[in-house]
Short mmCIF file of C-alpha atoms in Angstrom, two decimals:
data_model
loop_
_atom_site.label_atom_id
_atom_site.label_comp_id
_atom_site.label_asym_id
_atom_site.label_seq_id
_atom_site.Cartn_x
_atom_site.Cartn_y
_atom_site.Cartn_z
CA UNK A 906 92.44 72.50 117.01
CA UNK A 907 95.07 72.74 114.37
CA UNK A 908 98.44 74.70 114.59
CA UNK A 909 98.45 77.36 112.12
CA UNK A 910 101.49 79.26 111.19
CA UNK A 911 101.48 82.17 109.35
CA UNK A 912 104.22 82.97 106.12
CA UNK A 913 104.55 86.12 104.34
CA UNK A 914 107.77 87.81 102.59
CA UNK A 915 109.36 91.47 103.46
CA UNK A 916 106.51 92.84 100.35
CA UNK A 917 104.69 92.76 103.40
CA UNK A 918 106.53 95.30 104.86
CA UNK A 919 107.17 93.22 108.42
CA UNK A 920 110.71 93.07 109.21
CA UNK A 921 112.36 89.98 110.67
CA UNK A 922 112.51 91.77 114.22
CA UNK A 923 108.98 92.24 114.05
CA UNK A 924 108.17 88.77 112.59
CA UNK A 925 109.87 86.98 115.63
CA UNK A 926 107.54 89.22 118.32
CA UNK A 927 104.19 88.33 116.32
CA UNK A 928 105.24 84.84 115.97
CA UNK A 929 104.82 84.58 112.08
CA UNK A 930 107.86 83.78 109.49
CA UNK A 931 108.95 86.26 106.78
CA UNK A 932 110.64 85.14 103.73
CA UNK A 933 113.08 88.02 102.32
CA UNK A 934 113.03 89.09 99.24
CA UNK A 935 115.93 88.90 96.66
CA UNK A 936 117.54 91.74 94.97
CA UNK A 937 120.67 91.92 92.35
CA UNK A 938 122.36 94.83 92.85
CA UNK A 939 125.03 95.48 90.16
CA UNK A 940 124.43 91.65 89.61
CA UNK A 941 125.48 91.16 92.95
CA UNK A 942 122.19 89.37 95.16
CA UNK A 943 120.99 90.88 98.48
CA UNK A 944 118.40 89.40 100.78
CA UNK A 945 115.67 92.12 101.78
CA UNK A 946 116.15 92.91 106.05
CA UNK A 947 119.28 90.49 106.23
CA UNK A 948 121.96 91.61 103.54
CA UNK A 949 120.02 94.55 102.34
CA UNK A 950 119.10 97.47 104.97
CA UNK A 951 116.37 100.82 103.61
CA UNK A 952 119.38 102.80 103.82
CA UNK A 953 121.93 100.51 101.93
CA UNK A 954 119.05 100.05 99.20
CA UNK A 955 118.26 103.52 98.68
CA UNK A 956 121.75 104.58 98.85
CA UNK A 957 122.12 102.58 95.76
CA UNK A 958 119.18 103.89 93.98
CA UNK A 959 120.40 107.46 94.06
CA UNK A 960 123.44 106.03 93.15
CA UNK A 961 122.21 105.01 89.99
CA UNK A 962 123.18 101.07 90.54
CA UNK A 963 121.75 98.69 88.13
CA UNK A 964 118.50 97.22 90.42
CA UNK A 965 116.59 94.34 89.58
CA UNK A 966 113.83 92.80 91.97
CA UNK A 967 113.87 88.56 92.21
CA UNK A 968 111.62 86.03 93.63
CA UNK A 969 112.52 83.90 96.65
CA UNK A 970 114.18 80.65 95.56
CA UNK A 971 111.73 77.49 94.96
CA UNK A 972 114.28 75.63 97.61
CA UNK A 973 114.60 78.67 100.24
CA UNK A 974 110.66 78.85 100.08
CA UNK A 975 110.23 74.94 100.94
CA UNK A 976 113.20 74.73 103.03
CA UNK A 977 111.17 77.29 105.17
CA UNK A 978 108.03 75.67 105.01
CA UNK A 979 109.58 72.18 106.27
CA UNK A 980 111.17 73.57 108.88
CA UNK A 981 108.00 75.29 110.15
CA UNK A 982 105.62 72.11 109.39
CA UNK A 983 107.96 70.39 112.16
CA UNK A 984 106.28 72.55 115.12
CA UNK A 985 102.56 73.90 112.77
CA UNK A 986 99.87 71.06 111.00
CA UNK A 987 99.60 74.06 108.44
CA UNK A 988 100.79 76.93 106.73
CA UNK A 989 99.12 80.01 105.52
CA UNK A 990 101.26 81.80 103.05
CA UNK A 991 100.85 85.02 102.17
CA UNK A 992 103.34 86.20 99.10
CA UNK A 993 102.89 89.42 97.09
CA UNK A 994 100.11 90.09 94.30
CA UNK A 995 99.79 87.77 91.57
CA UNK A 996 99.73 90.90 89.56
CA UNK A 997 103.03 92.39 90.64
CA UNK A 998 105.20 88.95 90.55
CA UNK A 999 105.16 85.55 89.71
CA UNK A 1000 106.51 85.03 93.52
CA UNK A 1001 102.34 83.24 94.26
CA UNK A 1002 101.99 81.42 91.29
CA UNK A 1003 105.60 79.67 92.23
CA UNK A 1004 104.89 79.16 95.37
CA UNK A 1005 101.03 77.57 94.65
CA UNK A 1006 102.72 75.31 92.26
CA UNK A 1007 105.08 74.39 94.85
CA UNK A 1008 102.68 74.00 97.46
CA UNK A 1009 101.08 71.03 95.75
CA UNK A 1010 103.35 68.73 97.08
CA UNK A 1011 102.26 69.34 100.41
CA UNK A 1012 98.98 67.50 100.78
CA UNK A 1013 97.17 70.71 101.58
CA UNK A 1014 98.98 71.45 104.35
CA UNK A 1015 100.36 74.56 102.74
CA UNK A 1016 97.36 77.05 101.50
CA UNK A 1017 99.06 79.82 99.32
CA UNK A 1018 96.73 83.08 99.37
CA UNK A 1019 96.46 85.07 96.04
CA UNK A 1020 94.57 88.19 97.93
CA UNK A 1021 95.98 90.87 95.60
CA UNK A 1022 98.16 93.00 97.49
CA UNK A 1023 101.59 94.50 98.99
CA UNK A 1024 103.42 96.71 101.30
CA UNK A 1025 100.52 97.99 104.47
CA UNK A 1026 97.74 96.53 102.41
CA UNK A 1027 99.46 93.11 102.86
CA UNK A 1028 100.65 93.10 106.23
CA UNK A 1029 97.20 93.86 107.40
CA UNK A 1030 96.28 90.51 105.49
CA UNK A 1031 98.94 88.86 107.57
CA UNK A 1032 97.06 90.71 110.89
CA UNK A 1033 93.61 89.21 109.90
CA UNK A 1034 95.06 85.71 108.98
CA UNK A 1035 96.76 85.82 112.47
CA UNK A 1036 93.41 86.71 114.29
CA UNK A 1037 91.45 84.28 112.09
CA UNK A 1038 93.66 81.09 113.10
CA UNK A 1039 93.59 82.68 117.27
CA UNK A 1040 89.58 81.34 115.90
CA UNK A 1041 90.03 78.42 115.08
CA UNK A 1042 89.83 78.96 111.31
CA UNK A 1043 91.92 76.33 109.49
CA UNK A 1044 94.38 77.09 106.72
CA UNK A 1045 92.12 76.18 103.72
CA UNK A 1046 89.35 78.54 105.46
CA UNK A 1047 91.77 81.64 106.45
CA UNK A 1048 92.94 81.50 102.81
CA UNK A 1049 89.04 81.38 101.33
CA UNK A 1050 88.48 84.64 103.60
CA UNK A 1051 91.51 86.27 102.59
CA UNK A 1052 91.18 85.77 99.01
CA UNK A 1053 87.21 86.73 98.82
CA UNK A 1054 88.25 90.12 100.57
CA UNK A 1055 91.19 90.03 98.24
CA UNK A 1056 90.17 93.49 96.40
CA UNK A 1057 88.78 94.97 99.88
CA UNK A 1058 91.90 97.45 99.90
CA UNK A 1059 93.25 100.51 97.92
CA UNK A 1060 96.23 102.11 97.93
CA UNK A 1061 97.37 105.67 96.24
CA UNK A 1062 100.95 106.43 95.66
CA UNK A 1063 101.90 110.36 94.58
CA UNK A 1064 106.02 110.26 93.30
CA UNK A 1065 108.61 112.74 93.23
CA UNK A 1066 110.35 111.97 90.83
CA UNK A 1067 109.81 110.55 87.62
CA UNK A 1068 113.11 109.30 86.94
CA UNK A 1069 112.48 105.58 88.25
CA UNK A 1070 108.96 105.48 85.75
CA UNK A 1071 110.93 106.00 82.97
CA UNK A 1072 113.89 103.74 83.80
CA UNK A 1073 111.17 100.84 84.39
CA UNK A 1074 109.43 102.21 80.62
CA UNK A 1075 106.24 102.80 82.65
CA UNK A 1076 106.54 106.20 81.24
CA UNK A 1077 108.79 107.52 78.05
CA UNK A 1078 111.63 109.53 77.91
CA UNK A 1079 109.93 112.60 76.41
CA UNK A 1080 107.36 112.29 79.01
CA UNK A 1081 109.53 112.13 81.66
CA UNK A 1082 111.08 115.32 80.57
CA UNK A 1083 107.77 117.25 79.91
CA UNK A 1084 106.44 116.13 83.33
CA UNK A 1085 109.53 117.31 84.81
CA UNK A 1086 109.72 120.86 83.42
CA UNK A 1087 105.55 120.97 84.00
CA UNK A 1088 106.59 119.83 87.65
CA UNK A 1089 103.95 117.10 86.97
CA UNK A 1090 103.40 114.48 89.93
CA UNK A 1091 101.54 111.47 88.53
CA UNK A 1092 99.45 109.69 91.26
CA UNK A 1093 99.73 105.68 91.37
CA UNK A 1094 96.79 103.43 91.94
CA UNK A 1095 96.50 99.84 93.41
CA UNK A 1096 93.65 98.09 93.80
CA UNK A 1097 94.26 94.68 92.62
CA UNK A 1098 96.44 93.13 90.39
CA UNK A 1099 99.04 95.81 89.58
CA UNK A 1100 100.14 99.48 89.68
CA UNK A 1101 97.94 101.89 87.54
CA UNK A 1102 98.46 105.29 86.69
CA UNK A 1103 95.53 107.13 88.43
CA UNK A 1104 96.11 110.94 87.93
CA UNK A 1105 98.68 113.86 87.03
CA UNK A 1106 98.86 116.19 89.10
CA UNK A 1107 101.25 119.76 89.82
CA UNK A 1108 103.08 119.56 92.04
CA UNK A 1109 103.34 117.38 95.48
CA UNK A 1110 100.59 119.44 97.13
CA UNK A 1111 97.76 118.73 94.40
CA UNK A 1112 99.26 115.37 94.63
CA UNK A 1113 98.46 114.87 98.09
CA UNK A 1114 94.94 116.57 98.24
CA UNK A 1115 94.28 113.68 94.89
CA UNK A 1116 95.03 110.87 97.03
CA UNK A 1117 92.80 112.36 100.18
CA UNK A 1118 89.82 113.35 97.93
CA UNK A 1119 90.06 109.39 96.23
CA UNK A 1120 90.26 107.59 99.19
CA UNK A 1121 87.36 109.40 100.92
CA UNK A 1122 85.65 108.87 97.84
CA UNK A 1123 86.65 104.91 98.74
CA UNK A 1124 85.36 105.49 102.10
CA UNK A 1125 81.96 106.49 100.89
CA UNK A 1126 80.99 104.56 97.84
CA UNK A 1127 83.46 101.49 97.76
CA UNK A 1128 83.43 100.59 100.64
CA UNK A 1129 79.93 102.46 102.00
CA UNK A 1130 81.05 103.86 105.16
CA UNK A 1131 82.27 100.02 106.49
CA UNK A 1132 85.34 99.91 109.05
CA UNK A 1133 88.48 100.33 107.58
CA UNK A 1134 92.20 99.94 108.24
CA UNK A 1135 93.52 103.49 107.60
CA UNK A 1136 97.30 103.35 106.47
CA UNK A 1137 100.21 105.49 104.82
CA UNK A 1138 103.67 104.46 103.57
CA UNK A 1139 106.63 106.22 102.06
CA UNK A 1140 109.89 106.37 100.63
CA UNK A 1141 110.20 109.80 101.45
CA UNK A 1142 111.78 111.65 104.71
CA UNK A 1143 110.94 110.30 108.24
CA UNK A 1144 109.98 113.98 108.80
CA UNK A 1145 108.01 114.38 105.64
CA UNK A 1146 106.00 111.30 106.13
CA UNK A 1147 105.22 112.29 109.98
CA UNK A 1148 103.49 115.54 108.49
CA UNK A 1149 101.80 113.10 105.66
CA UNK A 1150 100.59 111.07 108.61
CA UNK A 1151 99.14 113.75 110.47
CA UNK A 1152 97.67 115.49 107.23
CA UNK A 1153 95.49 111.95 106.83
CA UNK A 1154 94.62 111.91 110.35
CA UNK A 1155 93.13 115.38 110.49
CA UNK A 1156 91.34 114.25 107.03
CA UNK A 1157 90.01 111.29 108.92
CA UNK A 1158 89.82 112.10 112.27
CA UNK A 1159 87.92 108.90 113.25
CA UNK A 1160 90.92 106.32 111.93
CA UNK A 1161 93.73 105.37 113.89
CA UNK A 1162 96.64 105.18 111.21
CA UNK A 1163 99.27 103.11 111.01
CA UNK A 1164 102.71 104.23 109.05
CA UNK A 1165 105.42 101.68 107.28
CA UNK A 1166 107.97 102.67 104.49
CA UNK A 1167 106.83 101.04 100.92
CA UNK A 1168 108.23 97.73 100.03
CA UNK A 1169 111.57 97.64 98.13
CA UNK A 1170 109.71 95.71 95.36
CA UNK A 1171 107.65 99.35 94.61
CA UNK A 1172 110.36 101.32 95.56
CA UNK A 1173 112.29 100.10 93.13
CA UNK A 1174 110.03 101.26 90.47
CA UNK A 1175 109.00 104.75 92.11
CA UNK A 1176 112.23 106.00 93.48
CA UNK A 1177 112.34 108.13 96.93
CA UNK A 1178 110.66 110.97 97.84
CA UNK A 1179 107.14 108.93 97.11
CA UNK A 1180 104.08 109.30 100.05
CA UNK A 1181 100.59 106.73 99.53
CA UNK A 1182 97.73 106.06 101.80
CA UNK A 1183 96.02 102.97 101.61
CA UNK A 1184 93.22 101.19 103.25
CA UNK A 1185 91.94 97.95 104.16
CA UNK A 1186 88.05 97.03 104.95
CA UNK A 1187 88.23 95.35 108.07
CA UNK A 1188 86.71 91.52 107.83
CA UNK A 1189 83.24 90.74 108.62
CA UNK A 1190 84.87 87.44 110.15
CA UNK A 1191 86.59 89.06 112.89
CA UNK A 1192 83.76 91.81 114.15
#
């Protein structure tokens, strides 16, 4: 049986410390803050990031350098036969496309997966890849399975402030001003390639209800009652996040809920104070 390594990036929410425990590898995502380069979970903590975000620092995301990615692959391939590399969705970053191009020089030993995910749903892809490798699947087979189920996931996010959507050009200044006055809380959706508008709600209470209703509809119709992994994510306070997790558990009592902070790449665009609910369908191949 081939020895398969799983590599992802920090958009999965998996920390460097967790990666060591899990026996996987995490490429840290780079950020430019006031033109200085930082690496998530290496030289940039969550606390530092949000401090700089709220201080209106100039923050932009980037992709890992090809040299850093290839250096990691080559080091890993000294110990493993093949690599399954799971970057963030190709619709959200050019990281995936770059990785696929780089992998062509590795004679099939590096398989890059585009399974259209980020944050907690991307984390589940990593966990699934680990289990598939334990079952004896090789890298190409794992890639095929993960991509086949790429769209079997949903994320809904309610934001607390329109400031960062305006800053990123996703809404106009006029729409942000009106929305702030009316206490509008957009609900955003990720089902595949990109972050899309889903609904507009008056206040957080309505926003949370809209997300819970949308998830219930997905479970009944998109996933037709099949088993799922239920997840919560946030950029709000730990206390608010725990309350949100409890609300999800009360609405879906048969589901165990895993909760993580939203990836910093998403946080750049939505700001602090956001809450999300997500799910991914459990793989038939692991049943």
